[in-house]
PDB file of N, CA, C and O in Angstrom:
ATOM      1  N   THR A  10      23.621  -3.950  -5.302  1.00  0.00           N
ATOM      2  CA  THR A  10      23.925  -2.754  -6.085  1.00  0.00           C
ATOM      3  C   THR A  10      25.420  -2.450  -6.014  1.00  0.00           C
ATOM      4  O   THR A  10      26.125  -2.950  -5.142  1.00  0.00           O
ATOM      5  N   ASP A  11      25.844  -1.595  -6.899  1.00  0.00           N
ATOM      6  CA  ASP A  11      27.257  -1.207  -6.913  1.00  0.00           C
ATOM      7  C   ASP A  11      27.642  -0.467  -5.635  1.00  0.00           C
ATOM      8  O   ASP A  11      28.748  -0.623  -5.134  1.00  0.00           O
ATOM      9  N   GLU A  12      26.703   0.338  -5.109  1.00  0.00           N
ATOM     10  CA  GLU A  12      26.998   1.087  -3.888  1.00  0.00           C
ATOM     11  C   GLU A  12      27.215   0.148  -2.709  1.00  0.00           C
ATOM     12  O   GLU A  12      28.127   0.340  -1.912  1.00  0.00           O
ATOM     13  N   SER A  13      26.383  -0.897  -2.589  1.00  0.00           N
ATOM     14  CA  SER A  13      26.534  -1.823  -1.467  1.00  0.00           C
ATOM     15  C   SER A  13      27.812  -2.633  -1.601  1.00  0.00           C
ATOM     16  O   SER A  13      28.479  -2.926  -0.611  1.00  0.00           O
ATOM     17  N   LYS A  14      28.207  -2.976  -2.836  1.00  0.00           N
ATOM     18  CA  LYS A  14      29.473  -3.680  -3.050  1.00  0.00           C
ATOM     19  C   LYS A  14      30.650  -2.784  -2.664  1.00  0.00           C
ATOM     20  O   LYS A  14      31.603  -3.236  -2.044  1.00  0.00           O
ATOM     21  N   ALA A  15      30.572  -1.525  -3.038  1.00  0.00           N
ATOM     22  CA  ALA A  15      31.640  -0.583  -2.704  1.00  0.00           C
ATOM     23  C   ALA A  15      31.734  -0.405  -1.194  1.00  0.00           C
ATOM     24  O   ALA A  15      32.826  -0.364  -0.624  1.00  0.00           O
ATOM     25  N   PHE A  16      30.566  -0.312  -0.528  1.00  0.00           N
ATOM     26  CA  PHE A  16      30.554  -0.182   0.932  1.00  0.00           C
ATOM     27  C   PHE A  16      31.153  -1.417   1.585  1.00  0.00           C
ATOM     28  O   PHE A  16      31.975  -1.312   2.484  1.00  0.00           O
ATOM     29  N   ALA A  17      30.789  -2.595   1.119  1.00  0.00           N
ATOM     30  CA  ALA A  17      31.321  -3.842   1.677  1.00  0.00           C
ATOM     31  C   ALA A  17      32.830  -3.914   1.484  1.00  0.00           C
ATOM     32  O   ALA A  17      33.567  -4.307   2.379  1.00  0.00           O
ATOM     33  N   ALA A  18      33.294  -3.512   0.313  1.00  0.00           N
ATOM     34  CA  ALA A  18      34.732  -3.534   0.032  1.00  0.00           C
ATOM     35  C   ALA A  18      35.471  -2.556   0.935  1.00  0.00           C
ATOM     36  O   ALA A  18      36.521  -2.885   1.491  1.00  0.00           O
ATOM     37  N   SER A  19      34.919  -1.353   1.104  1.00  0.00           N
ATOM     38  CA  SER A  19      35.583  -0.364   1.955  1.00  0.00           C
ATOM     39  C   SER A  19      35.535  -0.810   3.408  1.00  0.00           C
ATOM     40  O   SER A  19      36.480  -0.594   4.163  1.00  0.00           O
ATOM     41  N   ASN A  20      34.445  -1.458   3.816  1.00  0.00           N
ATOM     42  CA  ASN A  20      34.322  -1.948   5.182  1.00  0.00           C
ATOM     43  C   ASN A  20      35.359  -3.040   5.442  1.00  0.00           C
ATOM     44  O   ASN A  20      35.993  -3.054   6.492  1.00  0.00           O
ATOM     45  N   ASN A  21      35.548  -3.959   4.478  1.00  0.00           N
ATOM     46  CA  ASN A  21      36.558  -5.006   4.626  1.00  0.00           C
ATOM     47  C   ASN A  21      37.941  -4.393   4.710  1.00  0.00           C
ATOM     48  O   ASN A  21      38.770  -4.833   5.505  1.00  0.00           O
ATOM     49  N   THR A  22      38.207  -3.392   3.896  1.00  0.00           N
ATOM     50  CA  THR A  22      39.505  -2.733   3.911  1.00  0.00           C
ATOM     51  C   THR A  22      39.739  -2.072   5.267  1.00  0.00           C
ATOM     52  O   THR A  22      40.819  -2.155   5.830  1.00  0.00           O
ATOM     53  N   GLU A  23      38.707  -1.444   5.795  1.00  0.00           N
ATOM     54  CA  GLU A  23      38.809  -0.801   7.106  1.00  0.00           C
ATOM     55  C   GLU A  23      39.045  -1.849   8.190  1.00  0.00           C
ATOM     56  O   GLU A  23      39.893  -1.664   9.064  1.00  0.00           O
ATOM     57  N   GLU A  24      38.329  -2.963   8.131  1.00  0.00           N
ATOM     58  CA  GLU A  24      38.516  -4.040   9.109  1.00  0.00           C
ATOM     59  C   GLU A  24      39.922  -4.607   9.017  1.00  0.00           C
ATOM     60  O   GLU A  24      40.554  -4.887  10.032  1.00  0.00           O
ATOM     61  N   GLU A  25      40.421  -4.781   7.803  1.00  0.00           N
ATOM     62  CA  GLU A  25      41.781  -5.279   7.610  1.00  0.00           C
ATOM     63  C   GLU A  25      42.795  -4.305   8.193  1.00  0.00           C
ATOM     64  O   GLU A  25      43.772  -4.718   8.813  1.00  0.00           O
ATOM     65  N   ALA A  26      42.575  -3.020   8.021  1.00  0.00           N
ATOM     66  CA  ALA A  26      43.489  -2.009   8.561  1.00  0.00           C
ATOM     67  C   ALA A  26      43.487  -2.045  10.088  1.00  0.00           C
ATOM     68  O   ALA A  26      44.547  -1.959  10.717  1.00  0.00           O
ATOM     69  N   VAL A  27      42.308  -2.188  10.671  1.00  0.00           N
ATOM     70  CA  VAL A  27      42.211  -2.275  12.134  1.00  0.00           C
ATOM     71  C   VAL A  27      42.914  -3.523  12.631  1.00  0.00           C
ATOM     72  O   VAL A  27      43.665  -3.484  13.610  1.00  0.00           O
ATOM     73  N   LEU A  28      42.703  -4.645  11.948  1.00  0.00           N
ATOM     74  CA  LEU A  28      43.358  -5.894  12.328  1.00  0.00           C
ATOM     75  C   LEU A  28      44.877  -5.762  12.234  1.00  0.00           C
ATOM     76  O   LEU A  28      45.604  -6.155  13.149  1.00  0.00           O
ATOM     77  N   LYS A  29      45.367  -5.187  11.148  1.00  0.00           N
ATOM     78  CA  LYS A  29      46.815  -5.001  10.989  1.00  0.00           C
ATOM     79  C   LYS A  29      47.379  -4.105  12.089  1.00  0.00           C
ATOM     80  O   LYS A  29      48.437  -4.379  12.645  1.00  0.00           O
ATOM     81  N   ALA A  30      46.672  -3.030  12.390  1.00  0.00           N
ATOM     82  CA  ALA A  30      47.135  -2.114  13.438  1.00  0.00           C
ATOM     83  C   ALA A  30      47.179  -2.816  14.792  1.00  0.00           C
ATOM     84  O   ALA A  30      48.136  -2.655  15.556  1.00  0.00           O
ATOM     85  N   THR A  31      46.153  -3.607  15.073  1.00  0.00           N
ATOM     86  CA  THR A  31      46.111  -4.348  16.339  1.00  0.00           C
ATOM     87  C   THR A  31      47.244  -5.357  16.416  1.00  0.00           C
ATOM     88  O   THR A  31      47.925  -5.466  17.440  1.00  0.00           O
ATOM     89  N   LEU A  32      47.469  -6.090  15.335  1.00  0.00           N
ATOM     90  CA  LEU A  32      48.570  -7.059  15.313  1.00  0.00           C
ATOM     91  C   LEU A  32      49.910  -6.359  15.490  1.00  0.00           C
ATOM     92  O   LEU A  32      50.784  -6.856  16.202  1.00  0.00           O
ATOM     93  N   ASN A  33      50.084  -5.203  14.866  1.00  0.00           N
ATOM     94  CA  ASN A  33      51.330  -4.451  15.030  1.00  0.00           C
ATOM     95  C   ASN A  33      51.542  -4.038  16.481  1.00  0.00           C
ATOM     96  O   ASN A  33      52.654  -4.119  17.002  1.00  0.00           O
ATOM     97  N   LEU A  34      50.461  -3.610  17.152  1.00  0.00           N
ATOM     98  CA  LEU A  34      50.558  -3.258  18.570  1.00  0.00           C
ATOM     99  C   LEU A  34      50.912  -4.486  19.408  1.00  0.00           C
ATOM    100  O   LEU A  34      51.711  -4.401  20.345  1.00  0.00           O
ATOM    101  N   MET A  35      50.318  -5.615  19.059  1.00  0.00           N
ATOM    102  CA  MET A  35      50.615  -6.849  19.790  1.00  0.00           C
ATOM    103  C   MET A  35      52.083  -7.232  19.628  1.00  0.00           C
ATOM    104  O   MET A  35      52.752  -7.578  20.597  1.00  0.00           O
ATOM    105  N   PHE A  36      52.587  -7.152  18.397  1.00  0.00           N
ATOM    106  CA  PHE A  36      53.988  -7.492  18.169  1.00  0.00           C
ATOM    107  C   PHE A  36      54.905  -6.518  18.911  1.00  0.00           C
ATOM    108  O   PHE A  36      55.930  -6.916  19.456  1.00  0.00           O
ATOM    109  N   LYS A  37      54.536  -5.239  18.954  1.00  0.00           N
ATOM    110  CA  LYS A  37      55.328  -4.258  19.695  1.00  0.00           C
ATOM    111  C   LYS A  37      55.361  -4.622  21.172  1.00  0.00           C
ATOM    112  O   LYS A  37      56.406  -4.516  21.820  1.00  0.00           O
ATOM    113  N   GLU A  38      54.248  -5.069  21.703  1.00  0.00           N
ATOM    114  CA  GLU A  38      54.160  -5.486  23.107  1.00  0.00           C
ATOM    115  C   GLU A  38      55.093  -6.670  23.384  1.00  0.00           C
ATOM    116  O   GLU A  38      55.580  -6.842  24.493  1.00  0.00           O
ATOM    117  N   LEU A  39      55.358  -7.463  22.370  1.00  0.00           N
ATOM    118  CA  LEU A  39      56.175  -8.673  22.535  1.00  0.00           C
ATOM    119  C   LEU A  39      57.657  -8.456  22.230  1.00  0.00           C
ATOM    120  O   LEU A  39      58.441  -9.399  22.271  1.00  0.00           O
ATOM    121  N   GLU A  40      58.052  -7.213  21.934  1.00  0.00           N
ATOM    122  CA  GLU A  40      59.439  -6.951  21.531  1.00  0.00           C
ATOM    123  C   GLU A  40      60.467  -7.482  22.518  1.00  0.00           C
ATOM    124  O   GLU A  40      61.498  -8.007  22.118  1.00  0.00           O
ATOM    125  N   ASP A  41      60.196  -7.329  23.805  1.00  0.00           N
ATOM    126  CA  ASP A  41      61.179  -7.748  24.802  1.00  0.00           C
ATOM    127  C   ASP A  41      60.915  -9.161  25.338  1.00  0.00           C
ATOM    128  O   ASP A  41      61.537  -9.595  26.287  1.00  0.00           O
ATOM    129  N   LYS A  42      60.011  -9.867  24.705  1.00  0.00           N
ATOM    130  CA  LYS A  42      59.685 -11.234  25.106  1.00  0.00           C
ATOM    131  C   LYS A  42      60.459 -12.226  24.240  1.00  0.00           C
ATOM    132  O   LYS A  42      61.023 -11.861  23.210  1.00  0.00           O
ATOM    133  N   PRO A  43      60.477 -13.499  24.640  1.00  0.00           N
ATOM    134  CA  PRO A  43      61.190 -14.499  23.827  1.00  0.00           C
ATOM    135  C   PRO A  43      60.654 -14.546  22.394  1.00  0.00           C
ATOM    136  O   PRO A  43      59.444 -14.448  22.167  1.00  0.00           O
ATOM    137  N   PRO A  44      61.550 -14.690  21.411  1.00  0.00           N
ATOM    138  CA  PRO A  44      61.141 -14.725  19.997  1.00  0.00           C
ATOM    139  C   PRO A  44      60.114 -15.826  19.708  1.00  0.00           C
ATOM    140  O   PRO A  44      59.298 -15.677  18.800  1.00  0.00           O
ATOM    141  N   MET A  45      60.133 -16.884  20.480  1.00  0.00           N
ATOM    142  CA  MET A  45      59.188 -17.987  20.282  1.00  0.00           C
ATOM    143  C   MET A  45      57.749 -17.491  20.388  1.00  0.00           C
ATOM    144  O   MET A  45      56.889 -17.896  19.625  1.00  0.00           O
ATOM    145  N   ARG A  46      57.487 -16.581  21.308  1.00  0.00           N
ATOM    146  CA  ARG A  46      56.111 -16.085  21.482  1.00  0.00           C
ATOM    147  C   ARG A  46      55.647 -15.310  20.256  1.00  0.00           C
ATOM    148  O   ARG A  46      54.508 -15.442  19.819  1.00  0.00           O
ATOM    149  N   LYS A  47      56.527 -14.506  19.702  1.00  0.00           N
ATOM    150  CA  LYS A  47      56.171 -13.750  18.496  1.00  0.00           C
ATOM    151  C   LYS A  47      55.888 -14.710  17.341  1.00  0.00           C
ATOM    152  O   LYS A  47      54.923 -14.542  16.601  1.00  0.00           O
ATOM    153  N   ARG A  48      56.712 -15.735  17.207  1.00  0.00           N
ATOM    154  CA  ARG A  48      56.524 -16.728  16.131  1.00  0.00           C
ATOM    155  C   ARG A  48      55.207 -17.468  16.312  1.00  0.00           C
ATOM    156  O   ARG A  48      54.474 -17.696  15.335  1.00  0.00           O
ATOM    157  N   ILE A  49      54.889 -17.825  17.548  1.00  0.00           N
ATOM    158  CA  ILE A  49      53.619 -18.515  17.816  1.00  0.00           C
ATOM    159  C   ILE A  49      52.450 -17.612  17.458  1.00  0.00           C
ATOM    160  O   ILE A  49      51.482 -18.055  16.831  1.00  0.00           O
ATOM    161  N   LEU A  50      52.525 -16.336  17.812  1.00  0.00           N
ATOM    162  CA  LEU A  50      51.455 -15.394  17.469  1.00  0.00           C
ATOM    163  C   LEU A  50      51.303 -15.288  15.955  1.00  0.00           C
ATOM    164  O   LEU A  50      50.187 -15.273  15.438  1.00  0.00           O
ATOM    165  N   GLU A  51      52.415 -15.242  15.231  1.00  0.00           N
ATOM    166  CA  GLU A  51      52.356 -15.195  13.769  1.00  0.00           C
ATOM    167  C   GLU A  51      51.618 -16.419  13.221  1.00  0.00           C
ATOM    168  O   GLU A  51      50.768 -16.300  12.334  1.00  0.00           O
ATOM    169  N   LEU A  52      51.948 -17.586  13.741  1.00  0.00           N
ATOM    170  CA  LEU A  52      51.321 -18.826  13.251  1.00  0.00           C
ATOM    171  C   LEU A  52      49.846 -18.893  13.639  1.00  0.00           C
ATOM    172  O   LEU A  52      49.009 -19.339  12.851  1.00  0.00           O
ATOM    173  N   LEU A  53      49.521 -18.435  14.839  1.00  0.00           N
ATOM    174  CA  LEU A  53      48.107 -18.390  15.241  1.00  0.00           C
ATOM    175  C   LEU A  53      47.324 -17.437  14.336  1.00  0.00           C
ATOM    176  O   LEU A  53      46.194 -17.739  13.939  1.00  0.00           O
ATOM    177  N   ALA A  54      47.940 -16.303  13.997  1.00  0.00           N
ATOM    178  CA  ALA A  54      47.279 -15.328  13.118  1.00  0.00           C
ATOM    179  C   ALA A  54      47.052 -15.897  11.723  1.00  0.00           C
ATOM    180  O   ALA A  54      46.121 -15.494  11.031  1.00  0.00           O
ATOM    181  N   GLN A  55      47.891 -16.865  11.335  1.00  0.00           N
ATOM    182  CA  GLN A  55      47.736 -17.517  10.034  1.00  0.00           C
ATOM    183  C   GLN A  55      46.786 -18.714  10.125  1.00  0.00           C
ATOM    184  O   GLN A  55      46.634 -19.458   9.157  1.00  0.00           O
ATOM    185  N   GLU A  56      46.179 -18.894  11.281  1.00  0.00           N
ATOM    186  CA  GLU A  56      45.145 -19.907  11.525  1.00  0.00           C
ATOM    187  C   GLU A  56      45.657 -21.345  11.495  1.00  0.00           C
ATOM    188  O   GLU A  56      44.928 -22.267  11.157  1.00  0.00           O
ATOM    189  N   TYR A  57      46.918 -21.539  11.866  1.00  0.00           N
ATOM    190  CA  TYR A  57      47.412 -22.900  12.058  1.00  0.00           C
ATOM    191  C   TYR A  57      46.810 -23.448  13.351  1.00  0.00           C
ATOM    192  O   TYR A  57      46.550 -22.687  14.285  1.00  0.00           O
ATOM    193  N   THR A  58      46.604 -24.747  13.413  1.00  0.00           N
ATOM    194  CA  THR A  58      46.122 -25.364  14.645  1.00  0.00           C
ATOM    195  C   THR A  58      47.284 -25.477  15.622  1.00  0.00           C
ATOM    196  O   THR A  58      48.463 -25.390  15.236  1.00  0.00           O
ATOM    197  N   GLN A  59      46.951 -25.708  16.879  1.00  0.00           N
ATOM    198  CA  GLN A  59      48.004 -25.856  17.882  1.00  0.00           C
ATOM    199  C   GLN A  59      48.890 -27.055  17.561  1.00  0.00           C
ATOM    200  O   GLN A  59      50.114 -26.985  17.709  1.00  0.00           O
ATOM    201  N   ARG A  60      48.308 -28.125  17.107  1.00  0.00           N
ATOM    202  CA  ARG A  60      49.091 -29.314  16.748  1.00  0.00           C
ATOM    203  C   ARG A  60      50.057 -28.987  15.597  1.00  0.00           C
ATOM    204  O   ARG A  60      51.208 -29.390  15.610  1.00  0.00           O
ATOM    205  N   GLU A  61      49.557 -28.236  14.600  1.00  0.00           N
ATOM    206  CA  GLU A  61      50.417 -27.849  13.477  1.00  0.00           C
ATOM    207  C   GLU A  61      51.557 -26.943  13.936  1.00  0.00           C
ATOM    208  O   GLU A  61      52.702 -27.102  13.509  1.00  0.00           O
ATOM    209  N   ILE A  62      51.242 -26.004  14.823  1.00  0.00           N
ATOM    210  CA  ILE A  62      52.261 -25.083  15.324  1.00  0.00           C
ATOM    211  C   ILE A  62      53.338 -25.842  16.093  1.00  0.00           C
ATOM    212  O   ILE A  62      54.531 -25.620  15.887  1.00  0.00           O
ATOM    213  N   ALA A  63      52.914 -26.751  16.952  1.00  0.00           N
ATOM    214  CA  ALA A  63      53.882 -27.552  17.717  1.00  0.00           C
ATOM    215  C   ALA A  63      54.795 -28.327  16.768  1.00  0.00           C
ATOM    216  O   ALA A  63      56.012 -28.390  16.971  1.00  0.00           O
ATOM    217  N   SER A  64      54.221 -28.872  15.717  1.00  0.00           N
ATOM    218  CA  SER A  64      55.005 -29.625  14.742  1.00  0.00           C
ATOM    219  C   SER A  64      55.976 -28.719  13.988  1.00  0.00           C
ATOM    220  O   SER A  64      57.148 -29.052  13.818  1.00  0.00           O
ATOM    221  N   ILE A  65      55.488 -27.564  13.538  1.00  0.00           N
ATOM    222  CA  ILE A  65      56.332 -26.613  12.808  1.00  0.00           C
ATOM    223  C   ILE A  65      57.518 -26.173  13.662  1.00  0.00           C
ATOM    224  O   ILE A  65      58.650 -26.084  13.189  1.00  0.00           O
ATOM    225  N   LEU A  66      57.253 -25.917  14.938  1.00  0.00           N
ATOM    226  CA  LEU A  66      58.298 -25.411  15.828  1.00  0.00           C
ATOM    227  C   LEU A  66      59.131 -26.518  16.466  1.00  0.00           C
ATOM    228  O   LEU A  66      60.144 -26.242  17.116  1.00  0.00           O
ATOM    229  N   GLY A  67      58.676 -27.758  16.314  1.00  0.00           N
ATOM    230  CA  GLY A  67      59.414 -28.878  16.885  1.00  0.00           C
ATOM    231  C   GLY A  67      59.367 -28.917  18.403  1.00  0.00           C
ATOM    232  O   GLY A  67      60.363 -29.251  19.052  1.00  0.00           O
ATOM    233  N   ILE A  68      58.218 -28.523  18.969  1.00  0.00           N
ATOM    234  CA  ILE A  68      58.055 -28.531  20.423  1.00  0.00           C
ATOM    235  C   ILE A  68      56.867 -29.402  20.803  1.00  0.00           C
ATOM    236  O   ILE A  68      56.001 -29.681  19.973  1.00  0.00           O
ATOM    237  N   ALA A  69      56.832 -29.813  22.055  1.00  0.00           N
ATOM    238  CA  ALA A  69      55.739 -30.641  22.551  1.00  0.00           C
ATOM    239  C   ALA A  69      54.461 -29.813  22.681  1.00  0.00           C
ATOM    240  O   ALA A  69      54.510 -28.589  22.865  1.00  0.00           O
ATOM    241  N   ASP A  70      53.314 -30.486  22.593  1.00  0.00           N
ATOM    242  CA  ASP A  70      52.021 -29.806  22.741  1.00  0.00           C
ATOM    243  C   ASP A  70      51.947 -29.051  24.069  1.00  0.00           C
ATOM    244  O   ASP A  70      51.448 -27.932  24.131  1.00  0.00           O
ATOM    245  N   GLY A  71      52.448 -29.678  25.138  1.00  0.00           N
ATOM    246  CA  GLY A  71      52.418 -29.043  26.462  1.00  0.00           C
ATOM    247  C   GLY A  71      53.255 -27.774  26.514  1.00  0.00           C
ATOM    248  O   GLY A  71      52.871 -26.793  27.153  1.00  0.00           O
ATOM    249  N   THR A  72      54.391 -27.787  25.830  1.00  0.00           N
ATOM    250  CA  THR A  72      55.244 -26.597  25.766  1.00  0.00           C
ATOM    251  C   THR A  72      54.538 -25.480  25.014  1.00  0.00           C
ATOM    252  O   THR A  72      54.561 -24.318  25.438  1.00  0.00           O
ATOM    253  N   LEU A  73      53.881 -25.828  23.926  1.00  0.00           N
ATOM    254  CA  LEU A  73      53.125 -24.831  23.167  1.00  0.00           C
ATOM    255  C   LEU A  73      51.997 -24.256  24.018  1.00  0.00           C
ATOM    256  O   LEU A  73      51.786 -23.042  24.033  1.00  0.00           O
ATOM    257  N   THR A  74      51.293 -25.112  24.739  1.00  0.00           N
ATOM    258  CA  THR A  74      50.206 -24.656  25.611  1.00  0.00           C
ATOM    259  C   THR A  74      50.728 -23.647  26.627  1.00  0.00           C
ATOM    260  O   THR A  74      50.100 -22.619  26.886  1.00  0.00           O
ATOM    261  N   TRP A  75      51.909 -23.929  27.200  1.00  0.00           N
ATOM    262  CA  TRP A  75      52.515 -23.006  28.165  1.00  0.00           C
ATOM    263  C   TRP A  75      52.826 -21.670  27.504  1.00  0.00           C
ATOM    264  O   TRP A  75      52.532 -20.608  28.065  1.00  0.00           O
ATOM    265  N   HIS A  76      53.406 -21.700  26.302  1.00  0.00           N
ATOM    266  CA  HIS A  76      53.723 -20.457  25.583  1.00  0.00           C
ATOM    267  C   HIS A  76      52.449 -19.670  25.266  1.00  0.00           C
ATOM    268  O   HIS A  76      52.436 -18.438  25.370  1.00  0.00           O
ATOM    269  N   ILE A  77      51.390 -20.348  24.872  1.00  0.00           N
ATOM    270  CA  ILE A  77      50.125 -19.661  24.569  1.00  0.00           C
ATOM    271  C   ILE A  77      49.561 -19.018  25.832  1.00  0.00           C
ATOM    272  O   ILE A  77      49.053 -17.893  25.792  1.00  0.00           O
ATOM    273  N   LYS A  78      49.679 -19.712  26.958  1.00  0.00           N
ATOM    274  CA  LYS A  78      49.230 -19.139  28.237  1.00  0.00           C
ATOM    275  C   LYS A  78      49.998 -17.849  28.520  1.00  0.00           C
ATOM    276  O   LYS A  78      49.405 -16.827  28.906  1.00  0.00           O
ATOM    277  N   LYS A  79      51.309 -17.880  28.311  1.00  0.00           N
ATOM    278  CA  LYS A  79      52.132 -16.690  28.533  1.00  0.00           C
ATOM    279  C   LYS A  79      51.783 -15.580  27.542  1.00  0.00           C
ATOM    280  O   LYS A  79      51.749 -14.396  27.903  1.00  0.00           O
ATOM    281  N   LEU A  80      51.499 -15.943  26.299  1.00  0.00           N
ATOM    282  CA  LEU A  80      51.067 -14.961  25.303  1.00  0.00           C
ATOM    283  C   LEU A  80      49.789 -14.272  25.746  1.00  0.00           C
ATOM    284  O   LEU A  80      49.659 -13.052  25.634  1.00  0.00           O
ATOM    285  N   ARG A  81      48.847 -15.063  26.242  1.00  0.00           N
ATOM    286  CA  ARG A  81      47.579 -14.484  26.711  1.00  0.00           C
ATOM    287  C   ARG A  81      47.819 -13.511  27.853  1.00  0.00           C
ATOM    288  O   ARG A  81      47.187 -12.453  27.912  1.00  0.00           O
ATOM    289  N   GLU A  82      48.733 -13.846  28.750  1.00  0.00           N
ATOM    290  CA  GLU A  82      49.064 -12.935  29.846  1.00  0.00           C
ATOM    291  C   GLU A  82      49.703 -11.655  29.301  1.00  0.00           C
ATOM    292  O   GLU A  82      49.357 -10.563  29.726  1.00  0.00           O
ATOM    293  N   ASP A  83      50.637 -11.820  28.365  1.00  0.00           N
ATOM    294  CA  ASP A  83      51.317 -10.667  27.770  1.00  0.00           C
ATOM    295  C   ASP A  83      50.359  -9.733  27.046  1.00  0.00           C
ATOM    296  O   ASP A  83      50.534  -8.519  27.039  1.00  0.00           O
ATOM    297  N   LEU A  84      49.339 -10.309  26.419  1.00  0.00           N
ATOM    298  CA  LEU A  84      48.435  -9.537  25.554  1.00  0.00           C
ATOM    299  C   LEU A  84      47.064  -9.306  26.182  1.00  0.00           C
ATOM    300  O   LEU A  84      46.140  -8.898  25.487  1.00  0.00           O
ATOM    301  N   ALA A  85      46.941  -9.515  27.479  1.00  0.00           N
ATOM    302  CA  ALA A  85      45.635  -9.409  28.151  1.00  0.00           C
ATOM    303  C   ALA A  85      44.984  -8.037  27.942  1.00  0.00           C
ATOM    304  O   ALA A  85      43.760  -7.947  27.857  1.00  0.00           O
ATOM    305  N   LYS A  86      45.773  -6.997  27.807  1.00  0.00           N
ATOM    306  CA  LYS A  86      45.177  -5.653  27.670  1.00  0.00           C
ATOM    307  C   LYS A  86      44.479  -5.451  26.329  1.00  0.00           C
ATOM    308  O   LYS A  86      43.760  -4.487  26.143  1.00  0.00           O
ATOM    309  N   PHE A  87      44.679  -6.377  25.384  1.00  0.00           N
ATOM    310  CA  PHE A  87      44.030  -6.256  24.072  1.00  0.00           C
ATOM    311  C   PHE A  87      42.669  -6.932  24.024  1.00  0.00           C
ATOM    312  O   PHE A  87      42.033  -6.947  22.993  1.00  0.00           O
ATOM    313  N   ARG A  88      42.242  -7.482  25.126  1.00  0.00           N
ATOM    314  CA  ARG A  88      40.929  -8.158  25.150  1.00  0.00           C
ATOM    315  C   ARG A  88      39.824  -7.167  25.186  1.00  0.00           C
ATOM    316  O   ARG A  88      39.836  -6.116  25.623  1.00  0.00           O
TER     317      ARG A  88
END
């Protein structure tokens, strides 16, 4: 029905707003951290694979893994 479509659309919009707000808080948390971590978070949010991210950034897989570990530590309060 039209009502259920409208509800689904408003629910998606609400979910998108919550996601954007959460990402903004995460980026704020990373303000004083190395810029590489913020860039990695951006790429992860865009659903790139770790291999793709390492290639885009020109870093080794192991280096990316270390940065992701540090990101998880930085953002642990958002779990």
